[in-house]
PDB file of C-alpha atoms in Angstrom:
ATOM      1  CA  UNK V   1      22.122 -30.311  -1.449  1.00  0.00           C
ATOM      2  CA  UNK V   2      19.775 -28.941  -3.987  1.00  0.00           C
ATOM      3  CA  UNK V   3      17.284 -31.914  -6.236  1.00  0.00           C
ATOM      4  CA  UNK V   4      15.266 -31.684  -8.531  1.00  0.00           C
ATOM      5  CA  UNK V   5      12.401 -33.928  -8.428  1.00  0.00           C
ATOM      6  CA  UNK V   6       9.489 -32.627 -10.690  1.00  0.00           C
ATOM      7  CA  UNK V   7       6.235 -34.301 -11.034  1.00  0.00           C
ATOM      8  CA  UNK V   8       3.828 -32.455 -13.265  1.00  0.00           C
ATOM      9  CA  UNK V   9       0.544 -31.300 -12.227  1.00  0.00           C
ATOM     10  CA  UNK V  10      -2.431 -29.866 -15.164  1.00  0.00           C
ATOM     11  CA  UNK V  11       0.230 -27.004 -16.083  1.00  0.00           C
ATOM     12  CA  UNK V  12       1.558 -26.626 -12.383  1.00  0.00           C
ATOM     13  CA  UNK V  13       5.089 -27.836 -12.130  1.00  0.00           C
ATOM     14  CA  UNK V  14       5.713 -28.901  -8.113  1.00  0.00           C
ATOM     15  CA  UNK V  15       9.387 -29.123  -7.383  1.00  0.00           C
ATOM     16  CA  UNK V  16      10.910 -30.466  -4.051  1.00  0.00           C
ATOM     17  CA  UNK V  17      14.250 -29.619  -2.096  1.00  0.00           C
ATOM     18  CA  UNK V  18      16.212 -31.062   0.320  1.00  0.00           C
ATOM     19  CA  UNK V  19      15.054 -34.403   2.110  1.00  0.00           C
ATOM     20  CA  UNK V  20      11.252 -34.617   1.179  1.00  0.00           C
ATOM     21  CA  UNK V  21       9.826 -38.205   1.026  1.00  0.00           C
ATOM     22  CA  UNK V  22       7.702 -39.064  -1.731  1.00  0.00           C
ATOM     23  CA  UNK V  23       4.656 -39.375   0.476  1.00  0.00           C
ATOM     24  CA  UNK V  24       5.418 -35.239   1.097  1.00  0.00           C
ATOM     25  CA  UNK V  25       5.155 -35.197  -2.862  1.00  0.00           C
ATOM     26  CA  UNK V  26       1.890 -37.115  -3.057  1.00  0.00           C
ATOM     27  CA  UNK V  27      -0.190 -35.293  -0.493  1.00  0.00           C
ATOM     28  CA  UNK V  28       0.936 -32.351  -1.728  1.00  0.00           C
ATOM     29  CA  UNK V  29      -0.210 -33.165  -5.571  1.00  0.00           C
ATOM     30  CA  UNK V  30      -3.478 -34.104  -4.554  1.00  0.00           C
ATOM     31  CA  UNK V  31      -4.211 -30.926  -2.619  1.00  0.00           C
ATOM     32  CA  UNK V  32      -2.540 -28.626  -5.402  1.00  0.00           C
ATOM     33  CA  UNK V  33      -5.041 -30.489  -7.617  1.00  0.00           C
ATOM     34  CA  UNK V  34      -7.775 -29.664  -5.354  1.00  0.00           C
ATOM     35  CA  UNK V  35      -7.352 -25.991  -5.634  1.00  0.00           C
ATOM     36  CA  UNK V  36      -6.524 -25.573  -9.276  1.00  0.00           C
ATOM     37  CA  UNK V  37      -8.525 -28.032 -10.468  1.00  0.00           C
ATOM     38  CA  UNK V  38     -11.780 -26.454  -9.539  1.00  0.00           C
ATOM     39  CA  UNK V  39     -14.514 -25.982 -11.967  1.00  0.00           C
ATOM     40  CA  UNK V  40     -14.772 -21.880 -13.208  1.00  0.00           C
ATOM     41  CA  UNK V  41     -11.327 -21.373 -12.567  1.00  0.00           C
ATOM     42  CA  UNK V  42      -9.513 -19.966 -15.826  1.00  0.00           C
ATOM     43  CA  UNK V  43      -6.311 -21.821 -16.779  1.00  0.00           C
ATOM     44  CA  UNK V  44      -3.522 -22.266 -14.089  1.00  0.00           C
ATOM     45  CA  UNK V  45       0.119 -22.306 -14.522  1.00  0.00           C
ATOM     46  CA  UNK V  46       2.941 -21.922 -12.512  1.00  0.00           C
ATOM     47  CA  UNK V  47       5.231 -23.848  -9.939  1.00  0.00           C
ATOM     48  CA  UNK V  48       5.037 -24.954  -6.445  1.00  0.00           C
ATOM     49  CA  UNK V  49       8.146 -25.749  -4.693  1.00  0.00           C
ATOM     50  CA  UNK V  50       8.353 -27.619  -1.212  1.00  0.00           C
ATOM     51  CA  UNK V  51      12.045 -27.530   0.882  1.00  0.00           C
ATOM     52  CA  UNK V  52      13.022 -28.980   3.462  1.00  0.00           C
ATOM     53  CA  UNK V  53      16.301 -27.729   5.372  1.00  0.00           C
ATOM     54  CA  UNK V  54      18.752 -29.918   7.045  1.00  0.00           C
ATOM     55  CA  UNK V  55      19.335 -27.553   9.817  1.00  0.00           C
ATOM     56  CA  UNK V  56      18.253 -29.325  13.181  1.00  0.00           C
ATOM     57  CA  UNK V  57      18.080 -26.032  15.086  1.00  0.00           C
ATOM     58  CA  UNK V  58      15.252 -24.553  12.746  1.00  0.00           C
ATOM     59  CA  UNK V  59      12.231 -24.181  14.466  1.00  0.00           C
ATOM     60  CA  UNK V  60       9.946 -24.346  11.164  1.00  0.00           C
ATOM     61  CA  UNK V  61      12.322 -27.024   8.696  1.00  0.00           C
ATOM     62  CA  UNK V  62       9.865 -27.046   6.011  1.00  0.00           C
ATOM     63  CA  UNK V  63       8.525 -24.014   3.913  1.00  0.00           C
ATOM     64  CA  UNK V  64       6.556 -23.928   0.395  1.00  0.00           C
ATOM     65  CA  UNK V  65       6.240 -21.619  -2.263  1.00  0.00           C
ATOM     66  CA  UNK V  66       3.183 -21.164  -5.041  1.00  0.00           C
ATOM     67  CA  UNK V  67       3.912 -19.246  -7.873  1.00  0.00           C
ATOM     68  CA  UNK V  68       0.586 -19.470 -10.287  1.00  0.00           C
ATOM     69  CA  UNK V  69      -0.622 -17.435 -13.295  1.00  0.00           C
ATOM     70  CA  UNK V  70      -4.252 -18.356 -12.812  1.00  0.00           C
ATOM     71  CA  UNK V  71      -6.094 -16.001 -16.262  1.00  0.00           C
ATOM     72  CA  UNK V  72      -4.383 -12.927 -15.993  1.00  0.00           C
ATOM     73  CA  UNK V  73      -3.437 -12.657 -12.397  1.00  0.00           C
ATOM     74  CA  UNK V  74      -0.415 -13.685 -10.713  1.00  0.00           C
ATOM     75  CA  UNK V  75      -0.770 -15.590  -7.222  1.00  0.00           C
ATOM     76  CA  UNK V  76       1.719 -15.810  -4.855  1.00  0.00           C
ATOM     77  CA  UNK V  77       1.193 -17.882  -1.329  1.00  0.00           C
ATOM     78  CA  UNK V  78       4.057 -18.786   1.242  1.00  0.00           C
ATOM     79  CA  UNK V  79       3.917 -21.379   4.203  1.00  0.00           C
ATOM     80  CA  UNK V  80       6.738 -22.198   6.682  1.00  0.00           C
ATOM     81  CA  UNK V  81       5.999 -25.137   9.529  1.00  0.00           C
ATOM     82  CA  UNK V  82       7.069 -28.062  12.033  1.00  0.00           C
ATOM     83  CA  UNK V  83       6.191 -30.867   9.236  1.00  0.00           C
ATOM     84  CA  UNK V  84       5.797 -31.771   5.603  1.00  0.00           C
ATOM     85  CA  UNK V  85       1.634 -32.384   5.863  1.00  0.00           C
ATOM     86  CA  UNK V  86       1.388 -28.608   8.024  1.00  0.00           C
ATOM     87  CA  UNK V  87       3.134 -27.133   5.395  1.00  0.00           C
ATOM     88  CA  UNK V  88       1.058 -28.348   2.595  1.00  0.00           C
ATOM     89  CA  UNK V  89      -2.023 -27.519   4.456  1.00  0.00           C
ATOM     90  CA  UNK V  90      -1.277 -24.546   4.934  1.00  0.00           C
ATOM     91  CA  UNK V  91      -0.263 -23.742   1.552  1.00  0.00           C
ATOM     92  CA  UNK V  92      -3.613 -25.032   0.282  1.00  0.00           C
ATOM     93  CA  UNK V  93      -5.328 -22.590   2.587  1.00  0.00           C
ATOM     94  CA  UNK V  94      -3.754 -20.041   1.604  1.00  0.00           C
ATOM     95  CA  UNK V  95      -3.883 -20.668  -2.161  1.00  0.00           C
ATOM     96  CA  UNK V  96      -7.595 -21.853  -1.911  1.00  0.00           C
ATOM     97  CA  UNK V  97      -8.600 -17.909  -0.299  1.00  0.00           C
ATOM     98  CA  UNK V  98      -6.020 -16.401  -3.079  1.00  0.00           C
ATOM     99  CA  UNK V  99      -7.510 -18.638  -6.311  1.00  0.00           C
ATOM    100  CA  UNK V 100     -11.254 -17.599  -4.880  1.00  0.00           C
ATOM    101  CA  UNK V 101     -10.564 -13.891  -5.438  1.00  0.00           C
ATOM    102  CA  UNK V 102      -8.573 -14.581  -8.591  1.00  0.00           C
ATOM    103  CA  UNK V 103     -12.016 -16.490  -9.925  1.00  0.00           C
ATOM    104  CA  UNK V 104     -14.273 -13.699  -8.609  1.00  0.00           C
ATOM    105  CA  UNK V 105     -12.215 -10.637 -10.023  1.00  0.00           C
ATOM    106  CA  UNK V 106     -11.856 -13.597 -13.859  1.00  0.00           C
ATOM    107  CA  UNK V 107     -15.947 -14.319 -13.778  1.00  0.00           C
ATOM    108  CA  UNK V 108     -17.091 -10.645 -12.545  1.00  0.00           C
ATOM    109  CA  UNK V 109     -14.886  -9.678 -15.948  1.00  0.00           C
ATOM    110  CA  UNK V 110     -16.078 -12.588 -18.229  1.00  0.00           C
ATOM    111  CA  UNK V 111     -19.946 -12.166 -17.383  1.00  0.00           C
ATOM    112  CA  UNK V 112     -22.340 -10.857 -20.000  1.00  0.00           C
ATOM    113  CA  UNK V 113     -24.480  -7.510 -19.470  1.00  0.00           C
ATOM    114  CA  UNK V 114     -27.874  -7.953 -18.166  1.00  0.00           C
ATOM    115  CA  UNK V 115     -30.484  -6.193 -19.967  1.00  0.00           C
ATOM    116  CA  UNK V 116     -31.141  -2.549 -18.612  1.00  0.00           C
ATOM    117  CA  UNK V 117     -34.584  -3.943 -17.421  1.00  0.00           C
ATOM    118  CA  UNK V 118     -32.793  -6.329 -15.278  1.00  0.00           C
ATOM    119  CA  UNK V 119     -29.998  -4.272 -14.337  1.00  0.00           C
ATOM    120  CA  UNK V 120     -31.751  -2.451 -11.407  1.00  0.00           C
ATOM    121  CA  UNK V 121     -30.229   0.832 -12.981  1.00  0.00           C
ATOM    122  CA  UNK V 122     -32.086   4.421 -11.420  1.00  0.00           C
ATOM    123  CA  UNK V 123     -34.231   5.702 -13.524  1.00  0.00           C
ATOM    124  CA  UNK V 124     -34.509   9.869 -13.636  1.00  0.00           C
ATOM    125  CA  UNK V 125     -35.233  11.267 -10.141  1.00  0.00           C
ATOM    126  CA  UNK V 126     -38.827  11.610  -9.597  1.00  0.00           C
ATOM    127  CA  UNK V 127     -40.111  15.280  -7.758  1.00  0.00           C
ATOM    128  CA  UNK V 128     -42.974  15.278  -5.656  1.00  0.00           C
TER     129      UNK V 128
END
């Protein structure tokens, strides 16, 4: 049985399936909102979807998926465990190490040129 609950997030849709309990939803809106909404980060889109399977048997019943456009890069993170709060944690981890190179790469583009002066650039090789 496929729903779909949606609860927006700043321009990150997060989408549930299967049996997950609203409190699920909650922690895992405020720790989405940790990670994109950091200050320096360019504007984030994209979708996170949590599922939980029925099957008994599975060892890991919940997985989640990010899907985020954060500038120009795409980021993609993936977590599979025992419980609803692992699974968001670990998502967050792994998004959090994903959305810091995403800023680095975004601010090492977006900075302005320092002055040759300040630049450390080599000068002409000098002879002895």
């Amino acid at each position: 049985m496929t729903t779909d609950n949606t609860q927006e997030t700043p321009m990150v849709r997060l989408r549930a399936d299967g049996a997950v309990d609203e409190e699920t939803l909650a922690y895992a809106r405020t720790k989405i909102d940790a990670v994109v909404g950091r200050p320096g980060l360019p504007a984030v889109t994209g979708e996170v979807h949590i599922v939980r399977t029925t099957a008994h048997h599975a060892g890991h019943p919940w997985s989640a998926t990010a899907d985020l456009r954060i500038g120009s890069r795409q980021v993609v993170a993936n977590a599979e465990e025992a419980t609803g709060t692992e699974v968001v944690d670990r998502l967050q981890d792994r998004l959090r190490r994903q959305t810091d190179k995403a800023a680095h790469v975004w601010d090492d583009k977006h900075r302005t040129t320092a002055p040759p002066w300040r630049s450390g650039t080599p000068e002409a090789p000098r002879t002895a």
